[in-house]
Amino acid sequence: MQFKLSDIGEGIMEVTVKEWYVKEGDKVSQFDSICEVQSDKASVTITSRYDGFIRKLYYDVDSIALVGKPLVDIETEAGQVEGPQEDVVETPAVSQEEHTHQEIKGHKTQATPAVRRLAMENNIKLSEVVGTGKDSRILKEDILNFIARQTGAILPPAPFQEIRPPPPAAVAPSTPAAKPKEKTSPPSIPTPVIPKPVFTGKDHTEPIKGFQKAMVKTMSAALKIPHFGYKDEVDLSLLVRLRSELKGLAESRGVKLSYMPFFIKAASLALLHFPILNSSLDENCTNITYKAAHNIGLAMDTSQGLLVPNVKNVQMLSVFEIAVELNRLQTLGAAGQLGTADLTGGTFTISNIGSIGGTYAKPVILPPEVAIGALGKIQVLPRFNHKGEVVKAHIMNVSWSADHRIIDGATMCRFSNLWISYLENPASMVLDLK
């Protein structure tokens, strides 16, 4: 049987084969991983539909595979397949195989038939859902929560579970015979690994593909936008104190709390007052569409290059819920498994370039969005307080870019001032939280 590459949606007609998990002659069963492919939007692991033996691989690693064309030949037993396979590409919205045979890299997607049916009915790829059950099994609640994040639906609250702090570590009772602890030498500081420069000795040419190909297309479109830049600084001293108080509580709930959830929520609160920054402009520049949802993207540096997943419906989420979603996106990004749903639909973007270094930047707008912000690193610097005294302050620089065709400087300035006010006085956010 010729195992053909199915349609993975978004109008994608070709993908790059990144890794083969089988070779010719290997025995495979249903749901066994065959290969990982990458489009300009997402990576997907393809698994077998049949039990049998691999007889032919049609592509080498880094080759371009075409949708609807054979991927491998699998020798199967008679009766496994009813009738000849048609030379057609399945439609993602109705293809059960699309949901059943795509999985998280290196791990089978575990779910009951009822959960798989629920995912199929809602056109959800199981590879894009993080399972919370035993051995990462996907539960019905995981599907419902995924739907809620995509549509902004409000689900009934789960039964309250008391969050208890971890028990204190047992301390051995001291006895007169107990010997004082010997002084131990401080742990040795590991020597930093310095990457060696890559020098091949000769020039070489390679095709642009995958996410890099998508970046070329997006940035070429961004060149048509007249960018207006605006920069300022933020005193995060109070926010630094607040986060330090909440960090332990978030960790007790299994969530890492960074500053980014506060930055994202403050942006959403400010967008409520300046909705034109959460809009899009059509190609003919004749209509502005004001977006109801605040799908705020986060520029993420991954092994696959620059990706911009977004947190859906931030206007309906708490700071803690944003942190939970960011943890999920960062986990998928590190594994190279961000799905199409996570990478599309953004309405506003924040780039945290300060996590790598630097203070100011000139961020480039991601069409069809009309604004983007870049955050610098947080520095401890001297500043004057209201009494004229020099104090230690935690300062971060922010750089905004806006589409000057529809956004003027005054609007960008007022939005930035409001966003800064929420962060410099985080208690004020409580008044506007929904």
Coordinates of C-alpha atoms in Angstrom, one line a residue:
M1 CA 0.0 0.0 0.0
Q2 CA 1.2 3.5 -0.8
F3 CA 0.9 5.6 2.4
K4 CA 0.2 9.1 1.2
L5 CA 0.8 12.4 2.9
S6 CA -2.5 13.8 4.0
D7 CA -3.6 17.4 3.9
I8 CA -2.5 19.1 7.2
G9 CA -4.5 22.2 6.6
E10 CA -3.9 25.9 6.1
G11 CA -3.5 25.4 2.4
I12 CA -0.1 23.8 2.9
M13 CA 1.0 21.8 -0.2
E14 CA 4.5 20.8 0.8
V15 CA 6.5 19.9 3.9
T16 CA 10.1 19.1 4.8
V17 CA 10.9 15.7 6.1
K18 CA 12.9 16.4 9.3
E19 CA 13.4 12.8 10.6
W20 CA 12.6 9.2 9.8
Y21 CA 11.7 6.9 12.7
V22 CA 11.7 3.8 10.5
K23 CA 13.8 2.3 7.7
E24 CA 13.1 -0.2 4.9
G25 CA 12.4 -3.6 6.3
D26 CA 11.1 -2.4 9.7
K27 CA 7.9 -3.9 11.1
V28 CA 5.3 -1.3 12.1
S29 CA 1.9 -1.3 13.8
Q30 CA -0.9 1.1 13.8
F31 CA 0.0 4.4 15.6
D32 CA 3.8 3.7 15.4
S33 CA 5.7 6.8 14.5
I34 CA 6.9 6.9 10.9
C35 CA 8.4 10.4 10.4
E36 CA 8.3 14.0 11.5
V37 CA 7.5 16.6 8.9
Q38 CA 7.6 20.4 9.1
S39 CA 5.7 23.0 7.2
D40 CA 6.2 26.8 7.4
K41 CA 3.6 26.8 10.2
A42 CA 4.1 23.7 12.4
S43 CA 5.8 20.4 12.9
V44 CA 3.7 17.2 12.8
T45 CA 4.6 13.6 13.6
I46 CA 3.0 11.1 11.1
T47 CA 2.1 7.6 12.3
S48 CA 1.2 4.4 10.6
R49 CA -2.4 3.6 9.6
Y50 CA -1.6 -0.1 9.1
D51 CA 0.2 -3.1 10.5
G52 CA 2.9 -4.3 8.2
F53 CA 6.5 -3.9 6.9
I54 CA 8.1 -0.7 5.5
R55 CA 9.2 -1.5 1.9
K56 CA 10.1 1.9 0.5
L57 CA 10.9 5.4 1.8
Y58 CA 10.1 8.0 -0.9
Y59 CA 12.1 10.9 0.6
D60 CA 15.5 11.6 2.2
V61 CA 15.8 13.8 5.3
D62 CA 15.4 17.5 4.5
S63 CA 13.7 16.6 1.2
I64 CA 10.5 18.3 0.2
A65 CA 7.4 16.0 0.4
L66 CA 4.3 16.9 -1.5
V67 CA 0.8 16.6 0.0
G68 CA -1.2 13.8 -1.7
K69 CA 1.9 12.0 -2.9
P70 CA 3.3 8.7 -1.5
L71 CA 5.4 8.9 1.7
V72 CA 6.2 5.2 2.2
D73 CA 5.2 1.8 0.9
I74 CA 3.8 -0.5 3.6
E75 CA 3.3 -4.2 2.9
T76 CA 0.2 -5.3 4.7
E77 CA -1.8 -8.5 5.2
A78 CA -4.8 -9.1 3.0
G79 CA -8.0 -7.7 4.3
Q80 CA -6.5 -4.8 6.2
V81 CA -7.6 -2.3 3.6
E82 CA -11.0 -2.3 2.0
G83 CA -10.7 -1.5 -1.6
P84 CA -8.0 0.5 -3.3
Q85 CA -6.8 3.8 -1.7
E86 CA -8.0 6.8 -3.7
D87 CA -5.5 9.4 -4.9
V88 CA -7.1 12.2 -3.0
V89 CA -6.1 14.3 -0.1
E90 CA -8.3 14.2 3.0
T91 CA -9.9 17.3 4.3
P92 CA -8.7 18.1 7.8
A93 CA -12.2 19.1 9.0
V94 CA -13.7 15.6 8.2
S95 CA -10.7 13.3 8.3
Q96 CA -10.7 11.0 11.2
E97 CA -7.2 9.8 10.3
E98 CA -6.0 13.4 10.6
H99 CA -6.9 13.3 14.3
T100 CA -6.0 9.7 15.0
H101 CA -2.6 9.5 13.3
Q102 CA -0.9 12.7 14.3
E103 CA 0.8 12.7 17.7
I104 CA 3.2 14.5 19.9
K105 CA 6.8 13.9 18.9
G106 CA 8.2 10.7 20.3
H107 CA 5.0 9.8 22.3
K108 CA 1.8 8.3 21.2
T109 CA -1.3 10.4 21.8
Q110 CA -3.3 8.5 24.4
A111 CA -7.0 9.1 24.5
T112 CA -10.2 7.1 24.7
P113 CA -12.5 6.7 21.6
A114 CA -15.0 9.0 23.2
V115 CA -12.3 11.7 23.6
R116 CA -11.1 11.2 20.0
R117 CA -14.6 11.5 18.8
L118 CA -15.1 14.8 20.7
A119 CA -11.8 16.1 19.2
M120 CA -12.9 15.1 15.7
E121 CA -16.3 16.7 16.0
N122 CA -14.7 20.0 17.0
N123 CA -11.9 19.8 14.4
I124 CA -9.2 19.6 17.0
K125 CA -5.8 17.8 16.4
L126 CA -4.9 15.8 19.4
S127 CA -1.3 16.7 18.8
E128 CA -2.1 20.3 19.8
V129 CA -3.7 19.3 23.2
V130 CA -1.6 18.7 26.3
G131 CA -2.9 15.8 28.3
T132 CA -3.2 16.0 32.0
G133 CA -4.1 12.4 32.7
K134 CA -1.8 9.5 33.7
D135 CA 1.1 9.1 31.2
S136 CA -0.1 12.4 29.5
R137 CA -3.4 10.8 28.5
I138 CA -5.8 13.3 27.0
L139 CA -9.0 13.6 29.0
K140 CA -12.4 15.1 28.1
E141 CA -11.6 18.1 30.3
D142 CA -8.4 18.8 28.3
I143 CA -10.5 18.9 25.1
L144 CA -13.1 21.2 26.7
N145 CA -10.4 23.5 28.1
F146 CA -8.7 23.6 24.7
I147 CA -12.0 24.6 23.1
A148 CA -12.6 27.3 25.7
R149 CA -9.2 28.8 25.0
Q150 CA -9.9 28.9 21.3
T151 CA -13.4 30.3 21.5
G152 CA -13.5 32.2 24.7
A153 CA -16.2 30.1 26.1
I154 CA -16.7 30.1 29.9
L155 CA -16.7 26.6 31.4
P156 CA -18.3 25.7 34.7
P157 CA -15.7 25.8 37.5
A158 CA -14.2 22.6 38.6
P159 CA -14.7 21.3 42.1
F160 CA -12.5 23.2 44.6
Q161 CA -9.4 21.4 45.6
E162 CA -7.5 22.7 48.5
I163 CA -3.9 23.5 47.7
R164 CA -1.7 22.5 50.5
P165 CA 1.9 23.5 51.0
P166 CA 4.5 20.7 50.9
P167 CA 5.2 19.1 54.3
P168 CA 8.2 20.5 56.1
A169 CA 11.4 18.4 55.8
A170 CA 12.0 16.1 58.7
V171 CA 14.7 17.2 61.1
A172 CA 16.7 14.6 62.9
P173 CA 16.7 15.2 66.7
S174 CA 20.0 16.4 68.1
T175 CA 21.8 14.3 70.6
P176 CA 24.8 15.0 72.8
A177 CA 26.7 12.4 70.8
A178 CA 25.9 14.1 67.6
K179 CA 29.0 15.4 65.8
P180 CA 29.1 18.8 64.3
K181 CA 28.8 18.9 60.6
E182 CA 32.1 19.1 58.9
K183 CA 32.7 22.1 56.7
T184 CA 32.4 21.2 53.1
S185 CA 34.1 23.0 50.3
P186 CA 31.8 25.2 48.1
P187 CA 30.5 23.5 44.9
S188 CA 32.8 24.0 42.0
I189 CA 31.6 26.4 39.4
P190 CA 31.1 24.6 36.1
T191 CA 33.3 25.9 33.3
P192 CA 31.0 27.6 30.7
V193 CA 30.9 25.8 27.3
I194 CA 32.0 28.2 24.6
P195 CA 30.5 27.2 21.2
K196 CA 33.1 26.8 18.6
P197 CA 32.7 28.7 15.3
V198 CA 31.5 26.6 12.4
F199 CA 34.0 26.8 9.5
T200 CA 33.4 24.5 6.6
G201 CA 36.2 25.8 4.4
K202 CA 34.0 26.4 1.4
D203 CA 30.7 28.2 0.5
H204 CA 27.6 26.2 0.3
T205 CA 24.0 27.0 -0.7
E206 CA 20.8 25.6 0.8
P207 CA 17.2 26.2 0.0
I208 CA 15.0 28.4 2.3
K209 CA 12.3 26.2 3.8
G210 CA 10.1 25.6 6.8
F211 CA 9.7 28.4 9.3
Q212 CA 12.4 30.4 7.7
K213 CA 10.4 30.4 4.5
A214 CA 7.4 31.7 6.4
M215 CA 9.6 34.5 7.9
V216 CA 10.7 35.6 4.5
K217 CA 7.1 35.9 3.3
T218 CA 5.9 37.7 6.5
M219 CA 8.8 40.2 6.7
S220 CA 8.5 41.0 3.0
A221 CA 4.9 41.9 3.6
A222 CA 5.9 44.0 6.6
L223 CA 8.1 46.1 4.4
K224 CA 5.0 47.7 2.9
I225 CA 3.9 49.0 6.4
P226 CA 5.2 52.5 7.4
H227 CA 6.4 51.9 10.9
F228 CA 6.1 54.5 13.6
G229 CA 8.4 54.0 16.6
Y230 CA 7.9 55.0 20.2
K231 CA 10.1 54.2 23.2
D232 CA 9.9 54.7 27.0
E233 CA 11.1 53.1 30.3
V234 CA 9.1 51.4 33.0
D235 CA 9.9 51.3 36.7
L236 CA 9.0 47.7 37.7
S237 CA 10.0 48.0 41.4
L238 CA 6.5 47.3 42.8
L239 CA 5.9 44.5 40.2
V240 CA 9.2 42.8 41.1
R241 CA 8.1 42.8 44.8
L242 CA 4.6 41.5 43.9
R243 CA 5.9 38.7 41.7
S244 CA 8.3 37.6 44.4
E245 CA 5.3 37.3 46.8
L246 CA 3.2 35.3 44.3
K247 CA 6.0 33.1 42.8
G248 CA 5.9 30.5 45.5
L249 CA 2.1 30.2 45.4
A250 CA 2.2 29.7 41.7
E251 CA 4.9 27.1 42.0
S252 CA 2.8 25.2 44.6
R253 CA 0.1 25.0 41.9
G254 CA 2.7 23.7 39.4
V255 CA 3.1 26.8 37.4
K256 CA 6.1 29.0 36.7
L257 CA 5.2 32.6 37.1
S258 CA 7.4 35.0 35.1
Y259 CA 6.8 38.8 34.5
M260 CA 5.3 38.1 31.0
P261 CA 1.8 37.2 32.3
F262 CA 1.6 40.7 33.9
F263 CA 2.9 42.4 30.7
I264 CA 0.4 40.6 28.6
K265 CA -2.6 41.3 30.9
A266 CA -1.6 45.0 31.2
A267 CA -1.5 45.2 27.4
S268 CA -5.0 43.6 27.2
L269 CA -6.4 46.1 29.8
A270 CA -4.9 49.0 27.8
L271 CA -6.2 47.6 24.5
L272 CA -9.8 47.9 25.9
H273 CA -9.2 51.7 25.9
F274 CA -7.4 51.8 22.5
P275 CA -9.1 49.1 20.4
I276 CA -7.5 50.4 17.1
L277 CA -4.2 48.8 18.3
N278 CA -6.0 45.4 18.3
S279 CA -7.3 45.8 14.7
S280 CA -6.2 44.8 11.2
L281 CA -6.1 46.6 7.9
D282 CA -7.2 45.0 4.7
E283 CA -4.8 44.7 1.7
N284 CA -6.5 47.6 -0.2
C285 CA -6.3 49.9 2.9
T286 CA -10.0 50.6 2.7
N287 CA -11.4 48.8 5.8
I288 CA -10.3 48.4 9.5
T289 CA -11.4 45.3 11.4
Y290 CA -11.6 45.8 15.1
K291 CA -10.8 42.4 16.8
A292 CA -13.1 41.3 19.6
A293 CA -10.6 38.9 21.0
H294 CA -7.2 39.9 22.4
N295 CA -5.0 37.1 21.0
I296 CA -1.7 38.4 22.2
G297 CA 1.4 36.8 20.6
L298 CA 4.7 36.2 22.3
A299 CA 7.8 36.1 20.0
M300 CA 9.6 32.9 21.0
D301 CA 13.2 31.9 20.2
T302 CA 13.2 28.2 19.5
S303 CA 15.5 25.6 17.9
Q304 CA 13.4 25.9 14.8
G305 CA 13.8 29.7 14.6
L306 CA 11.5 32.6 15.6
L307 CA 8.0 31.5 16.3
V308 CA 5.1 33.7 17.6
P309 CA 2.4 31.6 19.3
N310 CA -0.4 33.6 20.9
V311 CA -2.5 33.4 24.1
K312 CA -6.1 33.4 23.0
N313 CA -8.8 35.7 24.6
V314 CA -6.5 37.3 27.1
Q315 CA -9.3 39.8 28.0
M316 CA -11.1 36.9 29.7
L317 CA -8.1 35.4 31.5
S318 CA -6.6 36.0 34.9
V319 CA -2.8 36.6 35.3
F320 CA -2.5 33.0 36.6
E321 CA -4.5 31.6 33.7
I322 CA -2.2 33.4 31.3
A323 CA 0.8 31.9 33.1
V324 CA -0.6 28.4 32.7
E325 CA -1.1 29.0 29.0
L326 CA 2.4 30.4 28.6
N327 CA 3.9 27.4 30.4
R328 CA 2.0 25.2 27.9
L329 CA 3.2 27.1 24.8
Q330 CA 6.8 27.2 26.1
T331 CA 6.8 23.5 26.7
L332 CA 5.5 22.8 23.1
G333 CA 7.9 25.3 21.7
A334 CA 10.9 23.7 23.3
A335 CA 9.7 20.3 21.9
G336 CA 9.1 21.8 18.5
Q337 CA 5.5 20.8 18.7
L338 CA 3.6 24.1 18.4
G339 CA 0.5 23.5 16.4
T340 CA -1.2 25.7 13.8
A341 CA -3.9 26.8 16.2
D342 CA -1.3 28.2 18.5
L343 CA 0.6 30.0 15.7
T344 CA -2.3 31.7 14.0
G345 CA -5.0 34.2 14.8
G346 CA -2.8 36.7 16.7
T347 CA -4.0 40.3 17.0
F348 CA -1.2 42.0 19.0
T349 CA 2.4 40.9 19.7
I350 CA 5.0 41.4 22.5
S351 CA 8.6 40.4 21.9
N352 CA 10.7 39.7 25.0
I353 CA 14.1 40.4 23.5
G354 CA 15.3 41.3 27.0
S355 CA 15.4 37.6 27.9
I356 CA 18.5 37.4 25.7
G357 CA 19.9 40.9 26.2
G358 CA 19.6 44.5 25.1
T359 CA 17.5 47.5 26.1
Y360 CA 15.9 49.1 23.1
A361 CA 14.9 47.5 19.8
K362 CA 13.0 48.3 16.6
P363 CA 10.3 45.5 16.4
V364 CA 8.8 44.7 13.0
I365 CA 5.0 44.4 12.8
L366 CA 3.5 41.0 11.9
P367 CA 0.8 41.6 9.2
P368 CA -2.1 41.8 9.4
E369 CA -1.5 43.1 12.9
V370 CA -1.0 46.9 13.3
A371 CA 1.2 47.1 16.5
I372 CA 4.0 45.3 18.3
G373 CA 6.1 45.9 21.4
A374 CA 9.6 44.8 22.3
L375 CA 10.7 44.5 26.0
G376 CA 14.3 45.1 27.1
K377 CA 16.1 43.5 30.0
I378 CA 15.3 44.6 33.6
Q379 CA 18.2 46.6 35.1
V380 CA 18.8 47.9 38.6
L381 CA 19.5 51.6 38.1
P382 CA 19.5 54.7 40.3
R383 CA 16.5 56.9 40.1
F384 CA 15.0 59.8 42.0
N385 CA 11.9 59.1 44.2
H386 CA 9.1 61.7 44.9
K387 CA 11.3 63.1 47.7
G388 CA 14.2 63.8 45.4
E389 CA 16.2 60.9 47.0
V390 CA 18.3 58.6 44.9
V391 CA 16.9 55.1 45.2
K392 CA 17.5 51.7 43.6
A393 CA 14.9 51.0 40.9
H394 CA 14.2 48.1 38.5
I395 CA 14.0 49.7 35.1
M396 CA 12.9 48.1 31.8
N397 CA 12.8 49.8 28.4
V398 CA 10.0 49.2 26.0
S399 CA 10.0 49.9 22.2
W400 CA 6.7 50.1 20.3
S401 CA 6.1 50.0 16.5
A402 CA 2.7 50.9 15.0
D403 CA 1.2 51.0 11.5
H404 CA 1.4 54.8 10.9
R405 CA -1.3 54.5 8.2
I406 CA -4.0 54.2 10.8
I407 CA -2.3 54.9 14.2
D408 CA -0.9 58.3 15.1
G409 CA 1.8 59.1 17.6
A410 CA -0.5 60.4 20.2
T411 CA -2.6 57.2 20.3
M412 CA 0.5 55.1 20.7
C413 CA 1.9 57.3 23.4
R414 CA -1.4 57.3 25.4
F415 CA -1.6 53.5 25.1
S416 CA 2.0 53.1 26.3
N417 CA 1.4 55.5 29.2
L418 CA -1.7 53.4 30.4
W419 CA 0.2 50.1 30.0
I420 CA 3.1 51.5 32.0
S421 CA 0.8 52.8 34.7
Y422 CA -0.6 49.3 35.3
L423 CA 2.9 47.8 35.6
E424 CA 4.3 50.6 37.8
N425 CA 1.3 50.3 40.1
P426 CA 0.1 46.7 39.7
A427 CA -2.5 47.1 42.4
S428 CA -4.4 49.4 39.9
M429 CA -4.9 46.4 37.6
V430 CA -7.3 45.0 40.2
L431 CA -9.8 47.8 39.6
D432 CA -10.1 46.8 35.9
L433 CA -9.8 43.0 36.0
K434 CA -12.8 41.1 34.8

